[in-house]
Amino acid sequence: MALDNIHIDYFKQLLGEENAKIDSLHKVAYSYDATRESREPDMVLFPRDEKDISDILKYCNENLIPIVPRGAGSGFTGGSIAAQGGIVLALEKHMNKILELDTKNLIVRVQPGVINKDLQNFAESHGLFYPPDPASENQSTIGGNVSENAGGMRAAKYGITKDYVVAIRAVLPNGNIIRAGKKTIKDVAGYNIAGILIASEGTLAVISEITLKLIAKPKIMRSAMGIFDTIEDAMNAVYKTMASGVTPVAMEFLDNLTIRAVESKFNKGLPTEAGAILITEVDGNLEEEIQYQLELIESRFKENGCIEFKVAKDSKEGQDLWFARKNASQSISIYGKKKLNEDITVPRAKLPELLERIGEVSKRYGFKIPCFGHTGDGNVHTNVMVEDLKDLDKGHEAIVEIFKIAVELEGTLSGEHGIGLAKAPFMKLAFNEDEMNLFRSIKNAFDPNNILNPNKMGL
Ligand SMILES: Cc1cc2nc3c(=O)[nH]c(=O)nc-3n(C[C@H](O)[C@H](O)[C@H](O)COP(=O)(O)OP(=O)(O)OC[C@H]3O[C@@H](n4cnc5c(N)ncnc54)[C@H](O)[C@@H]3O)c2cc1C
């Protein structure tokens, strides 16, 4: 249903023509995310501040106009797509400022459209550290990161976005503004509303300001790689190392199919016969600390079948070791026209069984399923590669199998990409009716008219 002219005129008046767009260029540019699914909104609005967000939401609520918040549109589940048309509320254009750095309390206050890497660089320029580093760090916004609870390579040691959020300001669908959390590290007064907003995928409120914790930046970092004959050995090495008194910053893996794909594309001399490689990184302030951690990791790896362990001598060698992991996602496209990628996560000790059972799914359905990812936190990117598009339905059946396995192993449908549109049909695999009803009650308490990002998360 197209947006009435009366509404279009209201928004143009409110924000100025330059911030209220209905031309096809803007509609197309704000119609998709990284899923490459798309639906054109009727209008794209660029709020200049929190008051604009409040006025826009109040009007949408009174007139029952669907509205979808959007950061950079780098999401992998269709969360920022206007599935029912209506308005896309684009936060990256004006609301992208770092508002305050409090070096006495190690706190930073930002608008939602700040790009993750800009915040990391800003923190580093003050000798501080903002650890969450999703691979989309150069595009994705802090508002999007909070709304998806994004994680990155450093999550094994430093945790994910939620571990850094201390307070949020947000605008409710009726236009009212709420504050959740404080500048303090501890706050147990009242319900944890900030906790509910984190990972809420723009379905409950529009996040208008975020206060984040920063930490001290370690001075030394060192990377290493372990090569394994079998994937089972590598997965055993992951959980046994992580449980042995060392917490590496990162513990990433590539399986044989992924190693071969990167090698065929980039010719980097990777061990194409290996069952898997693990790439790890440690940090600290003293060389002795670094050596201690690396020695412990090497011995745990070798006890679990590691046939070669290489430590990077300098940052250039470190970057070389990371090259394969950083280029894994694009390289595996050699295996099929359509990549059905998921980000299931299991407790780390279940990784060997998970990978074995994914191997069985691959054989049973006849699809190559290259896997790589953040094994340090049990998060595996599984990629069902569909060669012939007529097999797409069968590909989706294989995905359902993989989700079922993750849930059976006490894991989750998504470690970092969220549910959005893409995983909405699978929520019932992970949650019973009572749990889904509780989600619906929470949605209804925030958004009784269902105007904010409707049709998402299977609600
Ligand atoms: C190449 C690539 C690599 C990636 N790597 C990772 C990774 O390593 N780890 C990871 O976790 N993710 C990763 N992602 C997924 C994606 O980048 C993250 O989910 C990211 O947090 C999305 O941020 P965004 O600004 O692009 O949000 P968008 O895609 O614009 O929006 C995502 C969701 O958040 C909502 N939203 C956005 N801003 C707000 C706001 N201010 N208030 C309320 N709701 C809001 C939207 O409605 C939507 O539901 C990757 C994506 C790509 C394309």
Coordinates of N, CA and C in Angstrom, one line a residue, residues 257-411:
L257 N 37.6 -27.7 2.8 CA 37.0 -27.1 1.6 C 37.3 -25.6 1.5
T258 N 37.3 -25.0 2.6 CA 37.5 -23.5 2.7 C 39.0 -23.3 2.4
I259 N 39.9 -24.1 2.9 CA 41.3 -23.9 2.7 C 41.6 -24.0 1.1
R260 N 41.0 -25.0 0.5 CA 41.2 -25.2 -0.9 C 40.6 -24.1 -1.7
A261 N 39.5 -23.6 -1.3 CA 38.9 -22.5 -2.0 C 39.8 -21.2 -2.0
V262 N 40.3 -20.9 -0.8 CA 41.1 -19.7 -0.7 C 42.4 -19.9 -1.5
E263 N 43.0 -21.1 -1.5 CA 44.2 -21.4 -2.2 C 43.9 -21.3 -3.7
S264 N 42.8 -21.8 -4.2 CA 42.6 -21.8 -5.6 C 42.4 -20.4 -6.1
K265 N 41.9 -19.5 -5.2 CA 41.7 -18.2 -5.6 C 42.9 -17.3 -5.5
F266 N 43.7 -17.5 -4.4 CA 44.8 -16.6 -4.1 C 46.2 -17.2 -4.2
N267 N 46.3 -18.5 -4.3 CA 47.7 -19.1 -4.3 C 48.6 -18.6 -3.2
K268 N 48.3 -18.9 -2.0 CA 49.1 -18.4 -0.9 C 49.9 -19.5 -0.3
G269 N 50.0 -20.7 -0.9 CA 50.8 -21.8 -0.3 C 50.1 -22.4 0.9
L270 N 48.8 -22.4 1.0 CA 48.1 -23.0 2.1 C 48.2 -24.5 2.0
P271 N 48.1 -25.2 3.2 CA 48.2 -26.7 3.2 C 46.8 -27.3 2.7
T272 N 46.7 -27.6 1.4 CA 45.4 -28.0 0.9 C 45.0 -29.4 1.3
E273 N 46.0 -30.2 1.8 CA 45.7 -31.5 2.3 C 45.2 -31.5 3.7
A274 N 45.3 -30.4 4.4 CA 45.0 -30.4 5.9 C 43.5 -30.6 6.0
G275 N 43.1 -31.2 7.1 CA 41.7 -31.4 7.4 C 41.1 -30.0 7.9
A276 N 42.0 -29.3 8.6 CA 41.5 -27.9 9.1 C 42.8 -27.1 9.5
I277 N 42.6 -25.8 9.6 CA 43.6 -25.0 10.2 C 42.9 -24.2 11.3
L278 N 43.7 -23.9 12.4 CA 43.2 -23.0 13.4 C 44.1 -21.8 13.4
I279 N 43.6 -20.6 13.4 CA 44.4 -19.4 13.5 C 44.0 -18.7 14.8
T280 N 45.0 -18.4 15.6 CA 44.8 -17.9 16.9 C 45.6 -16.6 17.1
E281 N 45.2 -15.9 18.2 CA 46.0 -14.6 18.5 C 46.0 -14.5 20.0
V282 N 47.1 -14.1 20.5 CA 47.2 -13.8 22.0 C 47.6 -12.3 22.1
D283 N 47.3 -11.8 23.3 CA 47.8 -10.4 23.6 C 48.2 -10.3 25.0
G284 N 48.9 -9.2 25.3 CA 49.3 -8.9 26.7 C 50.2 -7.7 26.7
N285 N 50.8 -7.4 27.9 CA 51.7 -6.3 28.0 C 53.2 -6.6 28.1
L286 N 53.5 -7.9 28.4 CA 54.8 -8.4 28.6 C 55.1 -9.5 27.6
E287 N 56.4 -9.5 27.1 CA 56.8 -10.6 26.2 C 56.6 -12.0 26.8
E288 N 56.9 -12.0 28.1 CA 56.9 -13.3 28.8 C 55.4 -13.8 28.8
E289 N 54.5 -12.9 29.0 CA 53.1 -13.3 29.0 C 52.7 -13.9 27.6
I290 N 53.2 -13.3 26.6 CA 52.9 -13.8 25.2 C 53.5 -15.1 25.0
Q291 N 54.8 -15.3 25.4 CA 55.4 -16.6 25.2 C 54.7 -17.7 26.0
Y292 N 54.3 -17.4 27.2 CA 53.6 -18.4 28.1 C 52.4 -18.8 27.4
Q293 N 51.6 -17.9 26.9 CA 50.3 -18.3 26.2 C 50.6 -19.1 25.0
L294 N 51.5 -18.7 24.2 CA 51.8 -19.4 22.9 C 52.3 -20.8 23.2
E295 N 53.2 -20.9 24.2 CA 53.7 -22.3 24.5 C 52.5 -23.2 25.0
L296 N 51.7 -22.7 25.8 CA 50.5 -23.5 26.3 C 49.6 -23.9 25.1
I297 N 49.4 -22.9 24.2 CA 48.5 -23.3 23.0 C 49.2 -24.3 22.2
E298 N 50.5 -24.1 21.9 CA 51.2 -25.1 21.0 C 51.1 -26.5 21.7
S299 N 51.3 -26.6 23.0 CA 51.3 -27.9 23.5 C 49.9 -28.5 23.5
R300 N 48.9 -27.7 23.8 CA 47.5 -28.3 23.7 C 47.2 -28.7 22.2
F301 N 47.6 -27.9 21.3 CA 47.4 -28.2 19.9 C 48.0 -29.5 19.6
K302 N 49.3 -29.6 19.9 CA 50.1 -30.8 19.6 C 49.6 -32.1 20.2
E303 N 49.1 -31.9 21.5 CA 48.5 -33.1 22.2 C 47.2 -33.6 21.4
N304 N 46.7 -32.7 20.6 CA 45.4 -33.0 19.9 C 45.6 -33.1 18.4
G305 N 46.8 -33.5 18.0 CA 47.0 -33.9 16.6 C 47.5 -32.8 15.7
C306 N 47.9 -31.7 16.2 CA 48.5 -30.6 15.4 C 49.8 -31.0 14.7
I307 N 49.9 -30.9 13.4 CA 51.1 -31.4 12.8 C 52.1 -30.3 12.5
E308 N 51.6 -29.1 12.5 CA 52.6 -28.0 12.4 C 52.0 -26.7 13.1
F309 N 52.9 -26.0 13.8 CA 52.5 -24.8 14.6 C 53.4 -23.7 14.2
K310 N 52.9 -22.6 13.6 CA 53.7 -21.5 13.1 C 53.3 -20.3 13.9
V311 N 54.3 -19.6 14.4 CA 54.1 -18.3 15.1 C 54.6 -17.2 14.2
A312 N 53.8 -16.1 14.1 CA 54.2 -15.0 13.2 C 55.3 -14.2 13.9
K313 N 56.3 -13.9 13.1 CA 57.5 -13.2 13.8 C 57.1 -11.7 13.9
D314 N 56.3 -11.2 13.0 CA 56.0 -9.7 13.1 C 54.6 -9.5 12.6
S315 N 54.1 -8.3 12.5 CA 52.7 -8.0 12.1 C 52.5 -8.4 10.7
K316 N 53.5 -8.3 9.8 CA 53.3 -8.6 8.4 C 53.0 -10.2 8.3
E317 N 53.9 -10.9 9.0 CA 53.6 -12.4 9.0 C 52.2 -12.7 9.6
G318 N 51.9 -11.9 10.7 CA 50.6 -12.1 11.3 C 49.5 -11.9 10.3
Q319 N 49.6 -10.8 9.5 CA 48.5 -10.5 8.5 C 48.5 -11.7 7.5
D320 N 49.7 -12.2 7.1 CA 49.7 -13.4 6.2 C 48.9 -14.6 6.7
L321 N 49.1 -14.8 8.0 CA 48.4 -16.0 8.7 C 46.9 -15.7 8.6
W322 N 46.5 -14.5 8.8 CA 45.0 -14.2 8.9 C 44.4 -14.1 7.5
F323 N 45.2 -14.0 6.4 CA 44.7 -13.8 5.1 C 43.6 -14.8 4.7
A324 N 43.9 -16.1 5.0 CA 43.0 -17.1 4.6 C 41.6 -16.9 5.3
R325 N 41.7 -16.6 6.6 CA 40.4 -16.5 7.3 C 39.6 -15.3 6.8
K326 N 40.3 -14.2 6.5 CA 39.7 -12.9 6.1 C 39.1 -13.1 4.7
N327 N 39.6 -14.0 3.9 CA 39.1 -14.1 2.6 C 38.3 -15.4 2.4
A328 N 37.9 -16.1 3.5 CA 37.2 -17.4 3.4 C 35.9 -17.2 2.7
S329 N 35.1 -16.2 3.2 CA 33.7 -16.0 2.8 C 33.6 -15.8 1.3
Q330 N 34.4 -14.9 0.7 CA 34.3 -14.7 -0.7 C 34.8 -15.9 -1.5
S331 N 35.8 -16.6 -1.0 CA 36.5 -17.6 -1.8 C 35.6 -18.8 -2.0
I332 N 34.7 -19.2 -1.1 CA 34.0 -20.4 -1.2 C 32.9 -20.3 -2.3
S333 N 32.7 -19.1 -2.9 CA 31.7 -19.0 -3.9 C 32.1 -19.9 -5.1
I334 N 33.3 -20.4 -5.2 CA 33.7 -21.3 -6.3 C 32.8 -22.6 -6.3
Y335 N 32.2 -22.9 -5.1 CA 31.5 -24.2 -5.0 C 30.0 -24.1 -5.4
G336 N 29.5 -23.0 -5.7 CA 28.1 -23.0 -6.1 C 27.6 -21.6 -6.4
K337 N 26.4 -21.5 -7.1 CA 25.9 -20.2 -7.5 C 25.3 -19.5 -6.3
K338 N 24.7 -20.3 -5.4 CA 24.0 -19.7 -4.2 C 24.5 -20.3 -2.9
K339 N 24.9 -19.3 -2.1 CA 25.5 -19.8 -0.8 C 24.4 -19.6 0.3
L340 N 24.0 -20.7 1.0 CA 23.0 -20.5 2.1 C 23.9 -20.6 3.4
N341 N 24.2 -19.4 3.8 CA 25.1 -19.4 5.0 C 24.4 -19.1 6.3
E342 N 24.8 -19.8 7.3 CA 24.2 -19.7 8.6 C 25.3 -19.5 9.7
D343 N 24.9 -19.1 10.9 CA 25.9 -18.9 11.9 C 25.5 -19.5 13.2
I344 N 25.2 -20.8 13.1 CA 24.9 -21.6 14.3 C 26.0 -21.5 15.3
T345 N 25.6 -21.7 16.6 CA 26.7 -21.7 17.7 C 26.3 -22.8 18.7
V346 N 27.3 -23.5 19.1 CA 27.1 -24.6 20.1 C 28.2 -24.4 21.2
P347 N 27.9 -25.0 22.4 CA 28.9 -25.0 23.4 C 30.2 -25.6 22.8
R348 N 31.4 -25.1 23.1 CA 32.6 -25.4 22.4 C 32.9 -26.9 22.4
A349 N 32.6 -27.6 23.5 CA 32.9 -29.0 23.6 C 32.1 -29.9 22.7
K350 N 31.0 -29.3 22.1 CA 30.2 -30.0 21.1 C 30.7 -29.8 19.7
L351 N 31.7 -29.0 19.5 CA 32.2 -28.7 18.1 C 32.5 -29.9 17.4
P352 N 33.3 -30.9 18.0 CA 33.6 -32.1 17.2 C 32.4 -32.8 16.6
E353 N 31.4 -33.0 17.5 CA 30.2 -33.7 17.0 C 29.4 -32.8 16.0
L354 N 29.4 -31.5 16.2 CA 28.7 -30.6 15.2 C 29.3 -30.8 13.8
L355 N 30.6 -30.7 13.8 CA 31.3 -30.8 12.4 C 31.1 -32.1 11.8
E356 N 31.1 -33.2 12.6 CA 30.9 -34.5 12.1 C 29.5 -34.6 11.5
R357 N 28.5 -34.1 12.2 CA 27.1 -34.3 11.8 C 26.9 -33.4 10.5
I358 N 27.6 -32.2 10.5 CA 27.4 -31.4 9.2 C 28.0 -32.2 8.0
G359 N 29.1 -32.9 8.3 CA 29.7 -33.7 7.2 C 28.6 -34.7 6.7
E360 N 27.9 -35.3 7.7 CA 26.8 -36.3 7.3 C 25.7 -35.7 6.4
V361 N 25.3 -34.4 6.9 CA 24.3 -33.7 6.1 C 24.8 -33.5 4.7
S362 N 26.0 -33.1 4.6 CA 26.6 -32.8 3.3 C 26.5 -34.0 2.4
K363 N 26.9 -35.2 2.9 CA 26.8 -36.4 2.1 C 25.4 -36.8 1.8
R364 N 24.5 -36.7 2.7 CA 23.1 -37.1 2.5 C 22.4 -36.2 1.5
Y365 N 22.7 -34.9 1.5 CA 22.0 -34.0 0.5 C 22.8 -33.8 -0.7
G366 N 24.1 -34.2 -0.8 CA 24.9 -34.0 -2.0 C 25.3 -32.6 -2.2
F367 N 25.4 -31.7 -1.1 CA 25.9 -30.4 -1.3 C 27.3 -30.3 -0.6
K368 N 28.1 -29.5 -1.2 CA 29.4 -29.1 -0.5 C 29.0 -28.1 0.6
I369 N 29.5 -28.3 1.9 CA 29.2 -27.4 2.9 C 30.5 -26.9 3.6
P370 N 31.2 -26.0 2.9 CA 32.4 -25.5 3.6 C 32.0 -24.8 4.9
C371 N 32.9 -25.0 5.9 CA 32.6 -24.3 7.2 C 33.9 -23.6 7.6
F372 N 33.7 -22.4 8.3 CA 34.8 -21.7 8.9 C 34.2 -20.9 10.0
G373 N 35.0 -20.2 10.8 CA 34.4 -19.3 11.8 C 35.1 -19.2 13.1
H374 N 34.3 -18.7 14.0 CA 34.8 -18.3 15.3 C 34.7 -19.5 16.3
T375 N 35.5 -20.5 16.1 CA 35.4 -21.7 17.0 C 35.7 -21.3 18.5
G376 N 36.4 -20.3 18.7 CA 36.8 -19.9 20.1 C 35.5 -19.6 20.9
D377 N 34.4 -19.2 20.2 CA 33.2 -19.1 21.0 C 32.1 -20.0 20.4
G378 N 32.5 -21.1 19.8 CA 31.5 -22.1 19.3 C 30.7 -21.8 18.1
N379 N 31.1 -20.6 17.5 CA 30.2 -20.1 16.4 C 30.8 -20.5 15.0
V380 N 30.0 -21.3 14.3 CA 30.5 -21.9 13.0 C 29.7 -21.3 11.9
H381 N 30.3 -20.8 10.9 CA 29.6 -20.4 9.6 C 29.5 -21.6 8.7
T382 N 28.3 -22.1 8.6 CA 28.1 -23.2 7.7 C 27.5 -22.7 6.4
N383 N 28.0 -23.2 5.3 CA 27.6 -22.6 4.0 C 27.2 -23.8 3.0
V384 N 25.9 -23.9 2.9 CA 25.4 -24.9 2.0 C 25.5 -24.3 0.6
M385 N 26.3 -24.9 -0.3 CA 26.5 -24.3 -1.6 C 25.7 -25.0 -2.6
V386 N 24.8 -24.2 -3.2 CA 23.8 -24.8 -4.2 C 24.3 -24.4 -5.6
E387 N 24.6 -25.5 -6.4 CA 25.2 -25.3 -7.7 C 24.1 -25.0 -8.7
D388 N 23.0 -25.8 -8.6 CA 21.9 -25.6 -9.6 C 20.7 -25.0 -8.8
L389 N 20.2 -23.9 -9.3 CA 19.2 -23.2 -8.5 C 17.9 -24.0 -8.4
K390 N 17.7 -25.0 -9.2 CA 16.5 -25.8 -9.0 C 16.6 -26.6 -7.8
D391 N 17.8 -26.7 -7.2 CA 18.0 -27.5 -5.9 C 17.8 -26.6 -4.7
L392 N 17.4 -25.4 -4.9 CA 17.3 -24.5 -3.7 C 16.5 -25.0 -2.6
D393 N 15.3 -25.6 -2.9 CA 14.5 -26.1 -1.8 C 15.2 -27.2 -1.0
K394 N 15.9 -28.0 -1.7 CA 16.6 -29.1 -1.1 C 17.7 -28.5 -0.2
G395 N 18.3 -27.4 -0.7 CA 19.3 -26.6 0.1 C 18.7 -26.1 1.4
H396 N 17.5 -25.6 1.3 CA 16.9 -25.1 2.6 C 16.5 -26.3 3.5
E397 N 16.2 -27.5 2.9 CA 16.0 -28.6 3.8 C 17.3 -29.0 4.6
A398 N 18.4 -28.9 3.9 CA 19.7 -29.2 4.5 C 19.9 -28.2 5.7
I399 N 19.5 -26.9 5.4 CA 19.7 -25.9 6.5 C 18.8 -26.3 7.7
V400 N 17.6 -26.7 7.5 CA 16.7 -27.1 8.6 C 17.4 -28.2 9.4
E401 N 18.0 -29.2 8.7 CA 18.8 -30.3 9.4 C 19.9 -29.7 10.3
I402 N 20.6 -28.7 9.7 CA 21.7 -28.1 10.5 C 21.2 -27.4 11.7
F403 N 20.1 -26.6 11.5 CA 19.5 -25.9 12.7 C 19.1 -26.9 13.8
K404 N 18.5 -28.1 13.3 CA 18.0 -29.1 14.3 C 19.2 -29.6 15.1
I405 N 20.3 -29.9 14.4 CA 21.5 -30.4 15.0 C 22.0 -29.4 16.1
A406 N 22.1 -28.1 15.7 CA 22.6 -27.1 16.6 C 21.7 -27.1 17.9
V407 N 20.4 -27.1 17.7 CA 19.5 -27.1 18.9 C 19.7 -28.3 19.7
E408 N 19.8 -29.5 19.1 CA 20.0 -30.7 19.8 C 21.3 -30.7 20.6
L409 N 22.3 -30.0 20.1 CA 23.6 -29.9 20.8 C 23.6 -28.8 21.8
E410 N 22.4 -28.3 22.2 CA 22.3 -27.2 23.2 C 22.8 -25.9 22.7
G411 N 22.7 -25.7 21.3 CA 23.2 -24.5 20.7 C 22.1 -23.6 20.3

